[in-house]
Coordinates of C-alpha atoms and ligand atoms in Angstrom, one line a residue:
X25 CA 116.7 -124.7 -26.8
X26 CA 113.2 -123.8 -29.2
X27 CA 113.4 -123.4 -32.9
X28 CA 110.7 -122.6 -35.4
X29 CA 110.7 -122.2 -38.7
X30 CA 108.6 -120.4 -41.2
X31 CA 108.7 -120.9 -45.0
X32 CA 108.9 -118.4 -47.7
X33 CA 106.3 -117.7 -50.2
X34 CA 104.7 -116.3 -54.0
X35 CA 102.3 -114.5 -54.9
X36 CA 100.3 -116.3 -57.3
X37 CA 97.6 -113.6 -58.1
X38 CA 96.3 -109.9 -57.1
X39 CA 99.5 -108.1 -55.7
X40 CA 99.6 -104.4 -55.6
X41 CA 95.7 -104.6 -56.3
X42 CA 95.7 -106.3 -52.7
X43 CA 96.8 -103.0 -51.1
X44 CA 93.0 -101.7 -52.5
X45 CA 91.0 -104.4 -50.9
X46 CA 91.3 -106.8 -53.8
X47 CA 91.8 -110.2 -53.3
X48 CA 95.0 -111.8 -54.1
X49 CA 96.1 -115.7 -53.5
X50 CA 99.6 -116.6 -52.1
X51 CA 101.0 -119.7 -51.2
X52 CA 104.0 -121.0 -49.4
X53 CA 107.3 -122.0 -50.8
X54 CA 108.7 -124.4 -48.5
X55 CA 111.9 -125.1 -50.3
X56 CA 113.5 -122.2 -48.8
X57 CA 112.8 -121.3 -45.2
X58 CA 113.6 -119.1 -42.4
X59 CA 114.6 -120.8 -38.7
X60 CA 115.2 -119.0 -35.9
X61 CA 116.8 -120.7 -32.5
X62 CA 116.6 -119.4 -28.6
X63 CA 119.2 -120.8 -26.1
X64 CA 119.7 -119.3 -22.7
X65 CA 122.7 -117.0 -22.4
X66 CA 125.5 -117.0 -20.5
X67 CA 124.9 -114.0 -19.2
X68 CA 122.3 -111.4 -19.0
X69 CA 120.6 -109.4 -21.6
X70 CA 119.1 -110.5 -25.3
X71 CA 121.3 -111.3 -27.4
X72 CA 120.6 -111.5 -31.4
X73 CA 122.8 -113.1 -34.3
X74 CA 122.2 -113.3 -37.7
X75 CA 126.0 -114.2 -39.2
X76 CA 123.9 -114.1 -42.7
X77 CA 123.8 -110.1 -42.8
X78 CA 126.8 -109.9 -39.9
X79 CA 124.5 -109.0 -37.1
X80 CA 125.7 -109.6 -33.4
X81 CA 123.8 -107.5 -31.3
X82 CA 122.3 -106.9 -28.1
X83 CA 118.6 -106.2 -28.3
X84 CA 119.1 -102.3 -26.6
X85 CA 121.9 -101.6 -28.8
X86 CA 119.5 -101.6 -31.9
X87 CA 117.6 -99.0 -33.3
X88 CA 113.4 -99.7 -32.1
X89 CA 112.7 -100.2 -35.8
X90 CA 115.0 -102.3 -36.3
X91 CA 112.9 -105.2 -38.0
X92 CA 114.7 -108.2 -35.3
X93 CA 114.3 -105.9 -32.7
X94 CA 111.1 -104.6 -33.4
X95 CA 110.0 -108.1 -33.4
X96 CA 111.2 -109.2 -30.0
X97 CA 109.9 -105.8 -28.4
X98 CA 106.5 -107.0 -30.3
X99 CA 106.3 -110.4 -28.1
X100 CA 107.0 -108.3 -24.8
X101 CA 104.2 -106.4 -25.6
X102 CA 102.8 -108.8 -26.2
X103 CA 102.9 -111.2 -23.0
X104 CA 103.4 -107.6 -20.4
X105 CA 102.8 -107.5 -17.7
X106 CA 103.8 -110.6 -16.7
X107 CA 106.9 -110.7 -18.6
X108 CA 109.5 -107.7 -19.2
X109 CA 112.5 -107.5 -21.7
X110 CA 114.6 -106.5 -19.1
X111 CA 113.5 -108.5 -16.4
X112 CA 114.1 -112.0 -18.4
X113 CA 117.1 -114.2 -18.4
X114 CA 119.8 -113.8 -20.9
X115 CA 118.7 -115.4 -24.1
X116 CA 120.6 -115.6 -27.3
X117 CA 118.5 -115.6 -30.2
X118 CA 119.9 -117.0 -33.7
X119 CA 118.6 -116.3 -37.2
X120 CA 119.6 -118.3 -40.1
X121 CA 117.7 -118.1 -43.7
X122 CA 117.7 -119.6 -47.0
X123 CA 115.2 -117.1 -48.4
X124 CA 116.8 -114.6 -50.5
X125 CA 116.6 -110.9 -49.3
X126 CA 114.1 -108.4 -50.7
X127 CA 113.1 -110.7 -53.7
X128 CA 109.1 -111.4 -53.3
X129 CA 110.3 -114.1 -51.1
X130 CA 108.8 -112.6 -48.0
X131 CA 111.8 -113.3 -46.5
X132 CA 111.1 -110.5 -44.0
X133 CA 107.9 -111.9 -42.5
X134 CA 109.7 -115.2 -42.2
X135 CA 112.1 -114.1 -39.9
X136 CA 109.7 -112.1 -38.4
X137 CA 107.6 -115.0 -37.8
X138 CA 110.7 -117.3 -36.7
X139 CA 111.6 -115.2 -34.1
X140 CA 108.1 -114.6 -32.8
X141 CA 107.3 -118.0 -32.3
X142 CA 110.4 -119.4 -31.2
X143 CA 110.8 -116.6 -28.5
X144 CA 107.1 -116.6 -27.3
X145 CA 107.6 -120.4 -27.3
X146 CA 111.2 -120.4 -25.2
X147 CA 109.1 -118.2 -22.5
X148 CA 106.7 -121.0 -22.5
X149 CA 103.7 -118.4 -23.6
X150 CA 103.3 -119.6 -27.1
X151 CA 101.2 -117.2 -28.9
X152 CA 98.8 -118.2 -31.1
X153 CA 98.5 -118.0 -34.9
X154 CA 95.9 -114.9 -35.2
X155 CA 98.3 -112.9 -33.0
X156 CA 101.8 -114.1 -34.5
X157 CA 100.7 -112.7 -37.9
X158 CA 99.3 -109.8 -36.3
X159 CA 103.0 -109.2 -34.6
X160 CA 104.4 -109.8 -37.6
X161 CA 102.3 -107.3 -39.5
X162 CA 103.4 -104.4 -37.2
X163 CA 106.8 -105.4 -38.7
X164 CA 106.3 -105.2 -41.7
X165 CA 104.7 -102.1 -41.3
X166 CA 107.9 -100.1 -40.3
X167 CA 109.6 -101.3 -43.4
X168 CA 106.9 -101.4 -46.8
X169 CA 104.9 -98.2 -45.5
X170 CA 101.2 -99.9 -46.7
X171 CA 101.6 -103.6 -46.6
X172 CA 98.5 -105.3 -47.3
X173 CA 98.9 -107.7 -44.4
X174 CA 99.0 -111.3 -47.0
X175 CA 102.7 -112.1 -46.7
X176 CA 102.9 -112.6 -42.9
X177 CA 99.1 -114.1 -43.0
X178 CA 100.2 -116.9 -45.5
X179 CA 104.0 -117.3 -44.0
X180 CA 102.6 -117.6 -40.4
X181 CA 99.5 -120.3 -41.5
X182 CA 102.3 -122.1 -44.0
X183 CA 98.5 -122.5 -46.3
X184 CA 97.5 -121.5 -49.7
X185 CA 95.6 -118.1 -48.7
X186 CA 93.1 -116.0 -50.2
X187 CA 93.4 -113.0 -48.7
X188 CA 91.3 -109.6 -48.7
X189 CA 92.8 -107.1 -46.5
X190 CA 90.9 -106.9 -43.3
X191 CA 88.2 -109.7 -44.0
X192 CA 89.5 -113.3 -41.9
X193 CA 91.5 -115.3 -42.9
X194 CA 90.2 -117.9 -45.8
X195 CA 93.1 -120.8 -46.8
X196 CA 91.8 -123.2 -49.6
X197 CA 92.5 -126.4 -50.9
X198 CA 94.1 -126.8 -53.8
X199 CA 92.1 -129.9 -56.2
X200 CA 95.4 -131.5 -58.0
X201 CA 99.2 -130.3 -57.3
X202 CA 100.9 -128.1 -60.0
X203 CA 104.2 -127.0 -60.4
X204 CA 106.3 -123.7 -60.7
X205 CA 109.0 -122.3 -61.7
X206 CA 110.2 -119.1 -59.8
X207 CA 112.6 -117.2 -61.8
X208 CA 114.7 -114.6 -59.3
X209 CA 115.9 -111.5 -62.0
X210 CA 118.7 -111.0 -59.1
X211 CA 117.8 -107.1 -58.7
X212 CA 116.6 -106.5 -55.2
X213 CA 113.4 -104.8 -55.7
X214 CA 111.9 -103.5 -52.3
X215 CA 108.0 -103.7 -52.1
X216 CA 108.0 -100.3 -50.3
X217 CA 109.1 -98.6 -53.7
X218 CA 106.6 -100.3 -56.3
X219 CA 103.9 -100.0 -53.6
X220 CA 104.5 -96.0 -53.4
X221 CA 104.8 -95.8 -56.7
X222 CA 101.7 -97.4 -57.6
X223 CA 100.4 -94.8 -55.3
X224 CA 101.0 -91.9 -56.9
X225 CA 99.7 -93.5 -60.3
X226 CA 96.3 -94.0 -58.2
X227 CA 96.1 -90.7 -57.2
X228 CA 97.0 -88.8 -60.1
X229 CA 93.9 -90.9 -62.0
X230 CA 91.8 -93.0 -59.3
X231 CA 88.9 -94.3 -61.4
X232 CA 91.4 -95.4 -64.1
X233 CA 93.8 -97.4 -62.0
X234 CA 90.2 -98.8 -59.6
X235 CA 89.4 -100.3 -63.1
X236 CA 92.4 -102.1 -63.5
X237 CA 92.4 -103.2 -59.7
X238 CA 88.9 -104.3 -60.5
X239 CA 90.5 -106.8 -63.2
X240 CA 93.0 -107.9 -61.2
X241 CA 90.5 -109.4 -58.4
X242 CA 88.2 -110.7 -60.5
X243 CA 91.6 -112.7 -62.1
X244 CA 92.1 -113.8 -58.6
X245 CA 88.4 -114.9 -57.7
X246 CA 88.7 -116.8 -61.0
X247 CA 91.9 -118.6 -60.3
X248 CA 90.6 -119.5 -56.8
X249 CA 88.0 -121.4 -58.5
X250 CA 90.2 -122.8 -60.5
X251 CA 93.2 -123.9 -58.2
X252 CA 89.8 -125.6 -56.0
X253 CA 89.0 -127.7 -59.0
X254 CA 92.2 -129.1 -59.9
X255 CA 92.2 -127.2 -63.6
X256 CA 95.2 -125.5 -62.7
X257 CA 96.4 -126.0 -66.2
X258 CA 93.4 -123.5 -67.3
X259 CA 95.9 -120.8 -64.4
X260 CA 98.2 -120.3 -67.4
X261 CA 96.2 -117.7 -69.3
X262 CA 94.8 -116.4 -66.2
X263 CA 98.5 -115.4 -65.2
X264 CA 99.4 -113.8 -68.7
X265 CA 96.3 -111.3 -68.4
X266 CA 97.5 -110.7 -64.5
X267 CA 100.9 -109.6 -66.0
X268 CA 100.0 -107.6 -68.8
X269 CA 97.9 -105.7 -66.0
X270 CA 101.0 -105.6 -63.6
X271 CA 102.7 -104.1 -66.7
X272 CA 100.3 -101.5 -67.2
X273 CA 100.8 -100.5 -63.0
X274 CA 104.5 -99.8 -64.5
X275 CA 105.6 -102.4 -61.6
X276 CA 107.1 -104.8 -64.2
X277 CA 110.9 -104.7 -65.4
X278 CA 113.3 -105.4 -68.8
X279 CA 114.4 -108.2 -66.8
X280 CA 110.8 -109.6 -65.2
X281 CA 109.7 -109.2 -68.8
X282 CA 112.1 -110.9 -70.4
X283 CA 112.2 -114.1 -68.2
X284 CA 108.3 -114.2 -68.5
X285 CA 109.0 -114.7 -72.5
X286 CA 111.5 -116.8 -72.0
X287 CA 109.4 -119.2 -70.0
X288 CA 106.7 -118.8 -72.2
X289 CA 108.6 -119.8 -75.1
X290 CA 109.8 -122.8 -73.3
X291 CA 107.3 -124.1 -73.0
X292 CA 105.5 -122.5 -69.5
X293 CA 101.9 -122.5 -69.3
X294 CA 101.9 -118.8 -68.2
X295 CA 103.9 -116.9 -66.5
X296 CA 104.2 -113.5 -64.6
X297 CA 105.9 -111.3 -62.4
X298 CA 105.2 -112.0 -58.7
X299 CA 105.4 -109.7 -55.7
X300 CA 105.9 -106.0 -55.6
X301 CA 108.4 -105.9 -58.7
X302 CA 110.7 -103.9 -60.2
X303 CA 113.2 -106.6 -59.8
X304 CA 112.9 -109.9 -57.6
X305 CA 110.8 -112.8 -59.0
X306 CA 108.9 -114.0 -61.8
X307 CA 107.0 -117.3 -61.7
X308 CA 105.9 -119.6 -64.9
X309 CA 103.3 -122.2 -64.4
X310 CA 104.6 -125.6 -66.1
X311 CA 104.4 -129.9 -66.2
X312 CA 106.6 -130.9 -63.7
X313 CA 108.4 -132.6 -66.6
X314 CA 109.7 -129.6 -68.7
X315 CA 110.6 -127.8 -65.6
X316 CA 114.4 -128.1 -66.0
X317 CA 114.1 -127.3 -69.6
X318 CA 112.2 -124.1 -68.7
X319 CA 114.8 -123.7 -65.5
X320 CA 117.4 -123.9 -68.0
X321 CA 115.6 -121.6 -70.3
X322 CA 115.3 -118.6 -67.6
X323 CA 118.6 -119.1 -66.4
X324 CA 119.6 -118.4 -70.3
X325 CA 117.2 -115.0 -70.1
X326 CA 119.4 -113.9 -67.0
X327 CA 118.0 -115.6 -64.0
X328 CA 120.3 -115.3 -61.2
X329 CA 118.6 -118.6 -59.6
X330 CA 115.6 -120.9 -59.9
X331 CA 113.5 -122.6 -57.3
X332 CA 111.1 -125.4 -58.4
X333 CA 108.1 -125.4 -56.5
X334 CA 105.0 -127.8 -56.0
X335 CA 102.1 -126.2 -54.6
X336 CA 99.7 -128.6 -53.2
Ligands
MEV17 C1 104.1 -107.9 -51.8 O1 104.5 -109.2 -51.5 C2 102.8 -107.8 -52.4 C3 102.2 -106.4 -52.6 O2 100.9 -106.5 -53.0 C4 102.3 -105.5 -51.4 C5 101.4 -105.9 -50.3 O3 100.4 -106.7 -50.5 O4 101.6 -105.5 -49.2 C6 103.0 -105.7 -53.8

């Protein structure tokens, strides 16, 4: 039997301007996580369960772009010619996750990510990092149209990243711990959606939205520096400015907006939306002592649920 695991994780700074070669920072959440377990069949064929969404399925019986399936035809590609989908013993391959669905979680790349390793592992030709994440991406291609590419990066190296679409990969360190509070408005919000429509907003008017992108990554590059130095409490204003520019991208919410005042007046640091919005998360920068007042505080505004999270 192989399992992996692969964590979820938030958007600290720089989505949507990401997709424009801006750089953005993510980091993992580890407190919710994605696992995904290969046993040998008892008969032939590929065999995939996920009770979570009611899945029981054999691979061929799946559409190709099915996400699970595209993801184990990825690893045959992968490892061909030496190994074949339809030359390999029966395998049953089991997905369990605590990440909620289509919330900024990246619960998507997690599986994706899960399922990659633990099968390339299971036929003893376990793939390296650089090519998981590129597997991964080909996923989430099929499903969010233009992804930048930094959710499966900074799920598959389980690192604070600061990513730039296309440049390597560059995880930092991050000078003292700091806490947050992610705030989930409970309306699934698919990043396919506010990354479309953020598109047509760029085309209508490209020099006026590049100026805002432009704001965004210079946000970013300063909270980099920042995160380095251990003066994450100076992140709080930083993330108040990246909001108000995520507001102005239309990709914020009633809901996302309301929970990022409610943290604020409870005492956050800063707060903002995270992810492609619309719905899913908001996160509020706080000392890890007033986090359950600010918990309680969001859940008040409407949260559905609240994760704490350290990053370090
Ligand atoms: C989604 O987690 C982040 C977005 O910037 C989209 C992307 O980078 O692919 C909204």
């Amino acid at each position: 039997m192989t399992t992996s695991s692969a964590p979820g994780k938030i958007i600290l700074f720089g989505e949507h301007a990401v997709v424009y070669g801006r750089p953005a920072l993510a980091v993992p959440v580890t407190e919710v996580q994605a696992t995904a377990t290969i046993r040998p069949g008892a008969g032939p064929g590929i065999w995939i369960e996920a009770p979570d969404i009611g899945l029981h399925s054999e691979l061929s019986r799946l559409p190709a772009d099915h996400p699970l399936a595209a993801a184990v035809h990825g690893v045959f590609a992968a490892l061909s010619p030496s190994l074949h989908v339809g030359r390999t013993e029966g395998v049953i391959i089991h997905i369990a996750s605590t990440i909620p669905v289509a919330s900024g979680l990246g619960s998507g790349a997690a599986v994706s990510v899960a399922v990659i390793r633990a099968l390339s592992a299971h036929l003893r030709r376990p793939l390296p990092d650089e090519r998981v994440s590129a597997l991964a991406y080909e996923v989430e291609k099929l499903h969010h149209g233009t992804p930048s590419g930094i959710d499966n990066t900074v799920i598959t190296y389980a690192k604070p990243v600061y990513f730039m679409k296309g440049q390597p990969v560059e995880t930092f360190q991050v000078g003292a711990p700091f806490t947050l509070l992610i705030g989930d408005t409970g309306i699934p919000a698919p990043t396919k959606e506010s990354v479309a429509a953020v598109r047509k907003l760029w085309e209508a008017d490209k020099s006026r939205w590049e100026k805002i992108f432009d704001e965004i990554g210079e946000i970013a590059r300063n909270a980099r520096e920042k995160i380095v130095n251990g003066e994450w409490k100076k992140l709080g204003s930083l993330m108040n400015a990246n909001h108000a520019l995520l507001r102005q991208l239309t990709v914020s919410s009633p809901e996302l907006d309301r929970l990022v005042e409610a943290g604020l007046r409870s005492g956050a640091l800063g707060a903002k939306m995270s992810g492609g919005g619309r719905g899913g998360n908001m996160i509020a920068l706080v000392e890890r002592k007033n986090a359950p007042a600010v918990a309680e505080a969001l859940k008040s505004a409407g949260a559905r649920r609240t994760i704490v999270t350290q990053v370090r």
